Coordinates of C-alpha atoms in Angstrom, one line a residue:
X861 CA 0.0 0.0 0.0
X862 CA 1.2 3.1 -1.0
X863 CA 2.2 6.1 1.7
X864 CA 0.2 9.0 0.9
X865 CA 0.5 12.1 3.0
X866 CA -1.8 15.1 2.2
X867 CA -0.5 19.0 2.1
X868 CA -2.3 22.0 2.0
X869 CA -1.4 23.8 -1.3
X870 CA -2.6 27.2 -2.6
X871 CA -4.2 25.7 -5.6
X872 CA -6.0 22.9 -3.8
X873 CA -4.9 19.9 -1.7
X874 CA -1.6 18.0 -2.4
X875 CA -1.4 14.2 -2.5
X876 CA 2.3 13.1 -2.5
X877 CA 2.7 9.4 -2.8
X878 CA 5.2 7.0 -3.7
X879 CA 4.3 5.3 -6.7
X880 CA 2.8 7.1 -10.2
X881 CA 0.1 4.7 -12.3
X882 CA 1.0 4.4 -16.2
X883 CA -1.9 3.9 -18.3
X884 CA -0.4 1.9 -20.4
X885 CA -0.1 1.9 -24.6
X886 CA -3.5 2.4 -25.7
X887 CA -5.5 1.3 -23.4
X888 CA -8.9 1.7 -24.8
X889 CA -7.9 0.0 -27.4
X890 CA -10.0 -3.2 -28.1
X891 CA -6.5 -5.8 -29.3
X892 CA -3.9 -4.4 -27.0
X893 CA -2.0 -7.5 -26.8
X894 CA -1.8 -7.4 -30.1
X895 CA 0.3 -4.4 -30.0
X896 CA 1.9 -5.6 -27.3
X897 CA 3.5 -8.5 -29.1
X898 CA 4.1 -6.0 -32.1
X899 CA 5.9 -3.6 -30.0
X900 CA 8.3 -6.7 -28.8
X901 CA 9.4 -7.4 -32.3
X902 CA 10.1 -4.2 -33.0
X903 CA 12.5 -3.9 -30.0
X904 CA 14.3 -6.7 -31.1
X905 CA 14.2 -5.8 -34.3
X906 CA 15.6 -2.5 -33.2
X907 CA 18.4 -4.1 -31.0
X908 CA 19.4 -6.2 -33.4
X909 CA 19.8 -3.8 -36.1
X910 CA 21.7 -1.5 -33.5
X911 CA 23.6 -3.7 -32.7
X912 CA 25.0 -5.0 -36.0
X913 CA 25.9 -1.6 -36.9
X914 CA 28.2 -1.2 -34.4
X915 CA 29.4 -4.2 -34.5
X916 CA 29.8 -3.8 -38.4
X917 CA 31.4 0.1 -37.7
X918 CA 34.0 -1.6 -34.9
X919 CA 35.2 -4.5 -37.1
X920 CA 35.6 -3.2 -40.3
X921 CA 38.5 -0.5 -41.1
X922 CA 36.8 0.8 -43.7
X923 CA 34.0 2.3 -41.7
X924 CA 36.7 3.9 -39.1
X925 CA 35.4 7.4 -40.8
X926 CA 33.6 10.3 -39.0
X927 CA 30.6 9.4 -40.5
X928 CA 30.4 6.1 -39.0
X929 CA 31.7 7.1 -36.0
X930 CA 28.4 9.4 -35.4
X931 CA 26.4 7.1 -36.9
X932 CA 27.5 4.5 -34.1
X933 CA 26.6 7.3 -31.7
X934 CA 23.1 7.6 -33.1
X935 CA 22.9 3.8 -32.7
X936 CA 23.9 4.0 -29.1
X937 CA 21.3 6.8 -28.7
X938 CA 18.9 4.9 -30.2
X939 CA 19.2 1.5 -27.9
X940 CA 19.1 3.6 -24.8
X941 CA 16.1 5.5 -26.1
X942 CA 14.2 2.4 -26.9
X943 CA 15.2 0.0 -23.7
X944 CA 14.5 3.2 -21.6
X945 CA 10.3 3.1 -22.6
X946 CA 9.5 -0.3 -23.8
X947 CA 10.9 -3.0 -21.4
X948 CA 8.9 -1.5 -18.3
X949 CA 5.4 -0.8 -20.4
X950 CA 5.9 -5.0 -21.4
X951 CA 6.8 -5.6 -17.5
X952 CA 3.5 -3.8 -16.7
X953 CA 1.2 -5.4 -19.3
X954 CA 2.0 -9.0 -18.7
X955 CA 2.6 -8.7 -14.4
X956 CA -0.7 -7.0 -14.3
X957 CA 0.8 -3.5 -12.3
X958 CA 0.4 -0.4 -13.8
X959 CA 2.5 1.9 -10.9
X960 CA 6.2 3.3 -11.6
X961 CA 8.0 4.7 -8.5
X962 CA 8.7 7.7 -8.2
X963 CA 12.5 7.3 -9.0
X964 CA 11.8 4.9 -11.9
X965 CA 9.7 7.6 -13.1
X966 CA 12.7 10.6 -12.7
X967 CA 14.7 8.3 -14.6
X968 CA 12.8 7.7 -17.2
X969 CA 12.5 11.6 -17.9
X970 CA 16.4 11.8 -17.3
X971 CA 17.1 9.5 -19.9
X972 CA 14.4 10.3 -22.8
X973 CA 15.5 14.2 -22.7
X974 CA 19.1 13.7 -22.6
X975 CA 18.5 10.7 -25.5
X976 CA 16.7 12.8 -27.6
X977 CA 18.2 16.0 -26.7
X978 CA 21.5 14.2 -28.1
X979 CA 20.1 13.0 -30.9
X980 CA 18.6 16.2 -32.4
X981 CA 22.6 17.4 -31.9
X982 CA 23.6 14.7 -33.9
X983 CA 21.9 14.7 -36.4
X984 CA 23.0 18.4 -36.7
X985 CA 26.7 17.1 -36.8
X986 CA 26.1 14.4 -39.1
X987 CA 24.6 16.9 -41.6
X988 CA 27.7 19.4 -40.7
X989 CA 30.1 16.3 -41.6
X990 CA 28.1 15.5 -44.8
X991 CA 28.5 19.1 -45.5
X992 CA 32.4 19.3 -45.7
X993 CA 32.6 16.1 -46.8
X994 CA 30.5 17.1 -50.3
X995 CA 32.0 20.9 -50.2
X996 CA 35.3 20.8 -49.0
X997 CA 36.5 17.1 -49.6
X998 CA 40.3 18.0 -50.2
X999 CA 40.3 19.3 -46.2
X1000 CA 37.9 16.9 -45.1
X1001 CA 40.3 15.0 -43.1
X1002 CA 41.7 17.9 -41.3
X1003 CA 38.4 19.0 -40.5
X1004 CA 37.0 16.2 -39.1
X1005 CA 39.9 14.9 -37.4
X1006 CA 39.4 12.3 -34.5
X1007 CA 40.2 14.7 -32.0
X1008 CA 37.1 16.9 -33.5
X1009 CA 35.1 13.9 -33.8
X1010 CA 35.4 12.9 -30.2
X1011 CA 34.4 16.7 -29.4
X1012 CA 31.2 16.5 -31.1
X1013 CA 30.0 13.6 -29.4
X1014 CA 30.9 14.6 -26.1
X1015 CA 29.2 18.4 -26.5
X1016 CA 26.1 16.2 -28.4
X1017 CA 25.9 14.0 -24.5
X1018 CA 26.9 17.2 -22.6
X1019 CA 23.8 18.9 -24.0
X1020 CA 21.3 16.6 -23.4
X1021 CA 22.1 15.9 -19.9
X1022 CA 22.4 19.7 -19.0
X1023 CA 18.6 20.1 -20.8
X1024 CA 17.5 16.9 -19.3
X1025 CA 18.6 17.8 -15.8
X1026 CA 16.5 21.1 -16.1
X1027 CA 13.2 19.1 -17.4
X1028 CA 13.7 16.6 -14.9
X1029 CA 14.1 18.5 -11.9
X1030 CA 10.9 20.9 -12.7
X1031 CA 8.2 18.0 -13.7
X1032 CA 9.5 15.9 -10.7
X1033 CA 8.8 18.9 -8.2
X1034 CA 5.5 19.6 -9.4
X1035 CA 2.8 19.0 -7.3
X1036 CA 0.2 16.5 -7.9
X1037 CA -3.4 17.6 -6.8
X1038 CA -5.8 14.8 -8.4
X1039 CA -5.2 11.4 -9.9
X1040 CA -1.8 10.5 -9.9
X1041 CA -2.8 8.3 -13.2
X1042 CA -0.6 9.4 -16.3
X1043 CA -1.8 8.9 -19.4
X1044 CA 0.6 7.4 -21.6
X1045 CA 3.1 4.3 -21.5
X1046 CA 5.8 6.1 -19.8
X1047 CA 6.3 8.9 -18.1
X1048 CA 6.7 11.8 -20.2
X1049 CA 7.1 15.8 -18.8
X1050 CA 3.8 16.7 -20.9
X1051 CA 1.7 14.6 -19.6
X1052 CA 2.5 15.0 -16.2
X1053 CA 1.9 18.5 -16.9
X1054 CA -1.4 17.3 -17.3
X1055 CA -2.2 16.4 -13.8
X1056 CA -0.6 18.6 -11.8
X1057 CA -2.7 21.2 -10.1
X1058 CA -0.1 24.5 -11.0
X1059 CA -0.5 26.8 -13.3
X1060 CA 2.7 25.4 -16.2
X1061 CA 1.9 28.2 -18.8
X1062 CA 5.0 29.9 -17.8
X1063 CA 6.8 26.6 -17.9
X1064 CA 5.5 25.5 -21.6
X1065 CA 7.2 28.8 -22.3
X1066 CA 10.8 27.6 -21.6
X1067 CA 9.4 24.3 -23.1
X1068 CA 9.1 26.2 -26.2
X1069 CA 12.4 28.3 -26.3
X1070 CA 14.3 24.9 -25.5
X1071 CA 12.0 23.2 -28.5
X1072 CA 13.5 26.3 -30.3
X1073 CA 17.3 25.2 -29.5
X1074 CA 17.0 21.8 -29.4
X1075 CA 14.5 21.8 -32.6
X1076 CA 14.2 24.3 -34.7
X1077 CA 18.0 25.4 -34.7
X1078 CA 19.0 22.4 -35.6
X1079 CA 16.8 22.0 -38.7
X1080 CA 17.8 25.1 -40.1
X1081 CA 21.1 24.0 -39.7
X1082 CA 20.6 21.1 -41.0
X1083 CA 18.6 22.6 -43.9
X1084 CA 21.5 24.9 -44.9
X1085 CA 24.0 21.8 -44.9
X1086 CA 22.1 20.4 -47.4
X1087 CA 21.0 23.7 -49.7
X1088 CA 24.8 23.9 -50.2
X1089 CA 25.4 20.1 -50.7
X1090 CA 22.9 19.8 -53.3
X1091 CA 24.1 23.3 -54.8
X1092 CA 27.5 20.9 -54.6
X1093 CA 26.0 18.2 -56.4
X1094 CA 24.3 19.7 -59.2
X1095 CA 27.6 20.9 -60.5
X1096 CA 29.3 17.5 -60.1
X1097 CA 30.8 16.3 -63.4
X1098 CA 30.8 12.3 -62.1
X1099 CA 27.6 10.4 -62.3
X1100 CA 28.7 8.0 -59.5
X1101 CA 30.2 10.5 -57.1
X1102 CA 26.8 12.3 -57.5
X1103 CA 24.4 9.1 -56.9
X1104 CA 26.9 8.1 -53.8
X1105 CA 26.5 11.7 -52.5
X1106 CA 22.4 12.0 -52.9
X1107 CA 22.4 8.6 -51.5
X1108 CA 24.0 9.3 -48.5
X1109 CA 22.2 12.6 -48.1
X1110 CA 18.6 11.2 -48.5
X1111 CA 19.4 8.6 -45.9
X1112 CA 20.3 11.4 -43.3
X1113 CA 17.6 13.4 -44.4
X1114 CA 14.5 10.7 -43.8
X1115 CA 16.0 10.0 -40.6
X1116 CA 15.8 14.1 -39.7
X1117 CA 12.1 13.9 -40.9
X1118 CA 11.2 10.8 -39.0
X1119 CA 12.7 12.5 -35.9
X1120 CA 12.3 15.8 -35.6
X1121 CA 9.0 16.3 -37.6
X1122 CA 7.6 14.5 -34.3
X1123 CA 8.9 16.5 -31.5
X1124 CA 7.7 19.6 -33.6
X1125 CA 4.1 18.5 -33.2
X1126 CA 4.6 17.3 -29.4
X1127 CA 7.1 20.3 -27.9
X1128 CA 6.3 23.4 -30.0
X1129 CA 2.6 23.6 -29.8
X1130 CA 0.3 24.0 -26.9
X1131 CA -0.2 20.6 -24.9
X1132 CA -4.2 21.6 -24.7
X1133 CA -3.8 21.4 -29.2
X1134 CA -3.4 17.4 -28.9
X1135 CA -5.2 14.4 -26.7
X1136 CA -3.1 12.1 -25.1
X1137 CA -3.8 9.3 -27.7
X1138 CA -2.6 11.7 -30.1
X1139 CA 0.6 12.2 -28.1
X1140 CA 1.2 8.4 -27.5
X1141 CA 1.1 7.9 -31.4
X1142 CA 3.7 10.4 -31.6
X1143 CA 5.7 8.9 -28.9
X1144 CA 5.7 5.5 -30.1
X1145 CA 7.0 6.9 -33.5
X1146 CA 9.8 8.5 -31.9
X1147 CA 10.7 6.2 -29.4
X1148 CA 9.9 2.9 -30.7
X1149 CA 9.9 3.2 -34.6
X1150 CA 12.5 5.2 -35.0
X1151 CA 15.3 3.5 -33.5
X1152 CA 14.1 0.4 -35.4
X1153 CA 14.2 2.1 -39.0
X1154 CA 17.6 4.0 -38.4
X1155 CA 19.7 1.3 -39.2
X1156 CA 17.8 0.2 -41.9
X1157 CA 17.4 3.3 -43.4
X1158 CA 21.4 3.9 -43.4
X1159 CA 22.5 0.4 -44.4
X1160 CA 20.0 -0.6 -47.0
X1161 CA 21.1 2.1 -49.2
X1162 CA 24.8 2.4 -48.1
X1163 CA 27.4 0.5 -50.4
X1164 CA 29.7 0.2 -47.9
X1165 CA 27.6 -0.8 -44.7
X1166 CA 26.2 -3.4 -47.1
X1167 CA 29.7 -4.8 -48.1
X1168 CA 30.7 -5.0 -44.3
X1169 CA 27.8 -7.1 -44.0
X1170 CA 28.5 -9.1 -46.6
X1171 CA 32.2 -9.7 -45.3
X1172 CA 31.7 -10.6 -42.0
X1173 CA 29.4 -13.4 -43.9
X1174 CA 31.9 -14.9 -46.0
X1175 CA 34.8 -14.3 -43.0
X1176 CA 33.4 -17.5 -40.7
X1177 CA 32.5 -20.3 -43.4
X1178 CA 36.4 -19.2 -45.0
X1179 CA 37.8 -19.1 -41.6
X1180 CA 36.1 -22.9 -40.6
X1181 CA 37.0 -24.3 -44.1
X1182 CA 40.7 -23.2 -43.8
X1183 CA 41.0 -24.5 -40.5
X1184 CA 39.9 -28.0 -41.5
X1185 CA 42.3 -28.3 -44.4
X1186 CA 45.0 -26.9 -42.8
X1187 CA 44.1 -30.0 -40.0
X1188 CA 44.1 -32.3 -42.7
X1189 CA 47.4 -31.2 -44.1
X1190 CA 49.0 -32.0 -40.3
X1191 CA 47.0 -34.8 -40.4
X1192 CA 49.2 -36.2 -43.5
X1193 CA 52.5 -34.6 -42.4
X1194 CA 52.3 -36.6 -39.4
X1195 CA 51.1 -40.1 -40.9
X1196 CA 54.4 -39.5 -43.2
X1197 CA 56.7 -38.9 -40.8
X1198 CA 55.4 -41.8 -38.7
X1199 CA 55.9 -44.4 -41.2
X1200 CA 59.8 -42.9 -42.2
X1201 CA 60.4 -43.4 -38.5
X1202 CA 59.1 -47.2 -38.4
X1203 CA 60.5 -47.9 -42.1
X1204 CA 63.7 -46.4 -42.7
X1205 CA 64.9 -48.4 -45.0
X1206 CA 62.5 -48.0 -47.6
X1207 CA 63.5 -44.8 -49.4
X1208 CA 67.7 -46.0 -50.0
X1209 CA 67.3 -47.7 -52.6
X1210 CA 65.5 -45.1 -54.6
X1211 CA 68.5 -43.0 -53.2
X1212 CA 71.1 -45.5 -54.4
X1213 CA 69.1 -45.8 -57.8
X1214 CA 69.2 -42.3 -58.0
X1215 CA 73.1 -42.1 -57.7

């Protein structure tokens, strides 16, 4: 049973207990398990995928690039954005409970701000490395040297833990005046909003200006990179360098799309303009889709992802087939040398024939 103590509060009475109750993904809707089992597949789906690319990106030298090296950061960003939301709204559906503790729930804002606040920084660097890659290829290597590379990712991490600390701290000290029910499958700073009993309009302002930082600065950003890349490409004399560049553009830029068209619609308008149903659609794009369709989307279409792949493949059947000839061969050295040992006789006259 959960401790509840009351407080007198300006705006009404204050209930302060331990535990928050998830409503869980969808729950009006009639084939929830369904869903359920979907949403499972896709999270393996998603690990899997993740986890190939970096594994791919770590083995291969050929993918020792800047590019790859943020992209394995994006995959990083996506497994913890997806294993932060999905395996605790499974644990809920098939024990039964709908309650997160308090903690569980602080840590589950922590972690999707500073995921996604990462993430929307990437993505901005990935399009600033496509961008001297395409424009300035001849210092390209200078540029994005591994000293630089290690810098982005660190500021990318720096920045969303510094916003996440802010979102964090503010929705976790708000107080809690009716139902401590939130509607969604994870805890998630608008929706708590919801149910607390003060007045957030002058919150969902700073909302907004860090949606404007996090979001809408980066877009532009990204946006220029690519008005000058494709400025780059039209007046590129080699079909395949052009068709290698758009390809490698268009993967970045559906990716972009996928994630920040999203948190548009959820962080830069109003909370009272969508219902929560509405924002739990958008959530699951974000933080269950997404992460699955990444690595697709950059290895489907990427030559050299694809011939990683394909290496790794042929590398163990090889490997296994050399090692049993190579057995075989010692197999036959040692068979010869045993029967000079027990007949050595047999070979002198062929010696003495021979002189």
């Amino acid at each position: 049973m959960r401790a509840q103590v009351s407080l007198s509060h300006e705006g009404g009475n204050e209930t302060l207990t331990a535990d928050f109750i998830l409503s869980g993904l969808f729950p009006n809707m009639k084939y929830v398990s369904i869903l359920i089992y979907t949403t499972i597949l896709i999270y393996l789906a998603a690990v899997a995928g993740n986890l190939i690319l970096l594994l791919l990106i770590w083995v291969d030298p050929r993918l020792h690039t800047p590019m790859y090296f943020l992209l394995s950061q994006l995959s990083l960003v996506d497994l913890a954005l997806i294993s932060s939301t999905v395996p605790k709204m499974v644990m809920n559906f098939f024990s039964g409970r709908k309650n997160i503790t308090r903690l569980a729930c602080g840590t589950q804002i922590f972690f999707f701000f500073t995921l996604g606040g990462a993430e929307c920084i990437l993505l901005t660097l990935m399009a600033y490395d496509r961008y001297v890659a395409v424009c300035n290829p001849l210092r390209y290597a200078v540029i994005m040297n591994h000293r630089v590379c290690l810098q982005m990712a660190i500021l990318s991490w720096i920045a969303g833990i510094l916003a996440s600390t802010a979102h964090t701290s503010y929705t976790m000290n708000l107080p809690i005046c009716r139902s401590r029910e939130i509607h969604h499958f994870f805890c998630e700073m608008p929706a708590i909003m919801k149910i607390s009993c003060k007045d957030t309009s002058a919150y969902e302002l700073v909302v907004f200006v860090m949606g404007v930082a996090f979001i809408i600065i980066p877009f532009g950003l990204i946006m220029a990179s690519y008005t000058f890349i494709f400025l780059t490409v039209v007046r590129m004399k080699s079909p395949q360098g052009r068709n290698k560049a758009l390809a490698t553009c268009s993967s970045h830029l559906t990716v972009v799309s996928f994630y920040l068209g999203p948190c548009v619609y959820m962080y830069m308008m109003p909370g009272s303009s969508h219902s929560p149903e509405q924002e739990q659609a958008v959530s699951v794009f974000c933080t269950v889709l997404t992460p699955m369709l990444n690595p697709l989307i950059y290895s489907l279409r990427n030559k050299d992802v694809v011939g990683a792949f394909q290496k790794v493949l042929r590398k163990r059947p090889v490997s296994k087939q050399n090692t049993k000839i190579s057995q075989q061969k010692t197999t036959v050295e040692r068979v010869k040398e045993q029967g000079l040992q027990e007949h050595p006789q047999s070979r002198s006259p062929a010696r003495g024939n021979l002189l």
